[in-house]
């Protein structure tokens, strides 16, 4: 379906017209939004779908015989097919609609509680988001399994020789993010999946940071589970997807009990619905799911090749300009081919929070702090970083504004 969508000629000024929020001012200055790794902005094509849904289709799905309910159900199920096609997933019922990445990870972690025993091992990477660490610690506490961590080097890249050493027949699960939100590192997930499968372990990949920048082919990756959030890909907050291979989703018990997820209910015994409904208890974020599909449509029209090429030019430009500021240190891969459009940095002797506060006065939105990845900050022995993360709707002029803002902040603070 998406293969027939023709990408438009990439023109950032036209693209910016699609995003109403980019026209606003903050503190009397034009907004320069460089916090895309936290959440992306929403184009009017997606906002229109949300307004249209509540104006014309709002109803509960999968239960009513009435027309509105059937129309809402059709739109929701069409969104599932869009997600299936986008990620090249074999069967539509392998797409579970969730409230986001965190929900998907917890669903899998809770399901594995019934499959693990003492002595089993779970491997996570040193580059993980908190949402990808805490559920595994909780799972280990419940089952007696042991958590192992793949370390990274000073450039924020995983040490694969150490990964090889950690893998054994005790390994039941490997969890790694496709791309690190704190540093932008692209992890070699295809190789990591192959190595895990060689010892019989399953792999869950956190795709929250990869989906805005590239179009993963989940069958080619042969990944067992993949999770992402719509709000990182120009969709709304509070909706996302979990992909699981049918065999795994069949093996895992339901996560939550409620409406939608049952087949027959009596007080003696309840039987569960088939996939995907077994994992979709309760009324879902119907409008969000439909808007998620619309966001994928939008991204495909812009075109992922054009997005990747353009964002890389933003990354090169920003890295070069920021590196010229004395005392400024950038964390993450030196090789720009090994990362996405994220620049995580500090200026010697200045707290990242102070830089972020001054930039905000100039209308520039960046993230400061540990980016939900405290172990990475501990590794570098820093309290946090300033993170500028670029999207395809950012411009070279916005990077110029960032660079002069950082210079000004440095002057004021040192
Ligand atoms: C944003 C993000 C998450 C959390 O996503 P939610 O939508 O808050 O559940 C998890 N992992 C990574 C890598 C992220 O960037």
mmCIF file of C-alpha atoms and ligand atoms in Angstrom, residues 37 100-102 129 131 177 179 181 206 208-209 229 231-232, ligand 1:
data_model
loop_
_atom_site.group_PDB
_atom_site.id
_atom_site.type_symbol
_atom_site.label_atom_id
_atom_site.label_comp_id
_atom_site.label_asym_id
_atom_site.label_seq_id
_atom_site.Cartn_x
_atom_site.Cartn_y
_atom_site.Cartn_z
ATOM 1 C CA UNK A 37 13.654 13.020 20.474
ATOM 2 C CA UNK A 100 3.131 3.537 23.666
ATOM 3 C CA UNK A 101 6.620 2.069 23.928
ATOM 4 C CA UNK A 102 6.535 1.797 27.721
ATOM 5 C CA UNK A 129 16.094 4.354 28.407
ATOM 6 C CA UNK A 131 11.562 2.395 30.488
ATOM 7 C CA UNK A 177 17.128 -0.009 21.633
ATOM 8 C CA UNK A 179 18.746 3.960 18.395
ATOM 9 C CA UNK A 181 17.640 8.543 22.699
ATOM 10 C CA UNK A 206 12.835 -0.550 21.367
ATOM 11 C CA UNK A 208 10.993 4.653 19.696
ATOM 12 C CA UNK A 209 14.004 6.557 18.332
ATOM 13 C CA UNK A 229 5.282 5.283 20.106
ATOM 14 C CA UNK A 231 4.219 10.646 19.188
ATOM 15 C CA UNK A 232 7.845 10.267 18.111
HETATM 16 C C1 LIG B 1 10.486 8.049 24.129
HETATM 17 C C2 LIG B 1 11.158 6.758 24.355
HETATM 18 C C3 LIG B 1 10.580 5.751 25.150
HETATM 19 C C4 LIG B 1 9.285 5.952 25.907
HETATM 20 O O1 LIG B 1 8.209 6.182 25.059
HETATM 21 P P1 LIG B 1 6.754 6.463 25.708
HETATM 22 O O2 LIG B 1 5.952 6.979 24.567
HETATM 23 O O3 LIG B 1 6.969 7.479 26.795
HETATM 24 O O4 LIG B 1 6.274 5.159 26.243
HETATM 25 C C5 LIG B 1 11.234 4.555 25.271
HETATM 26 N N1 LIG B 1 12.408 4.327 24.648
HETATM 27 C C6 LIG B 1 13.016 5.274 23.886
HETATM 28 C C7 LIG B 1 14.306 4.958 23.210
HETATM 29 C C8 LIG B 1 12.402 6.507 23.714
HETATM 30 O O5 LIG B 1 12.998 7.433 22.968
#
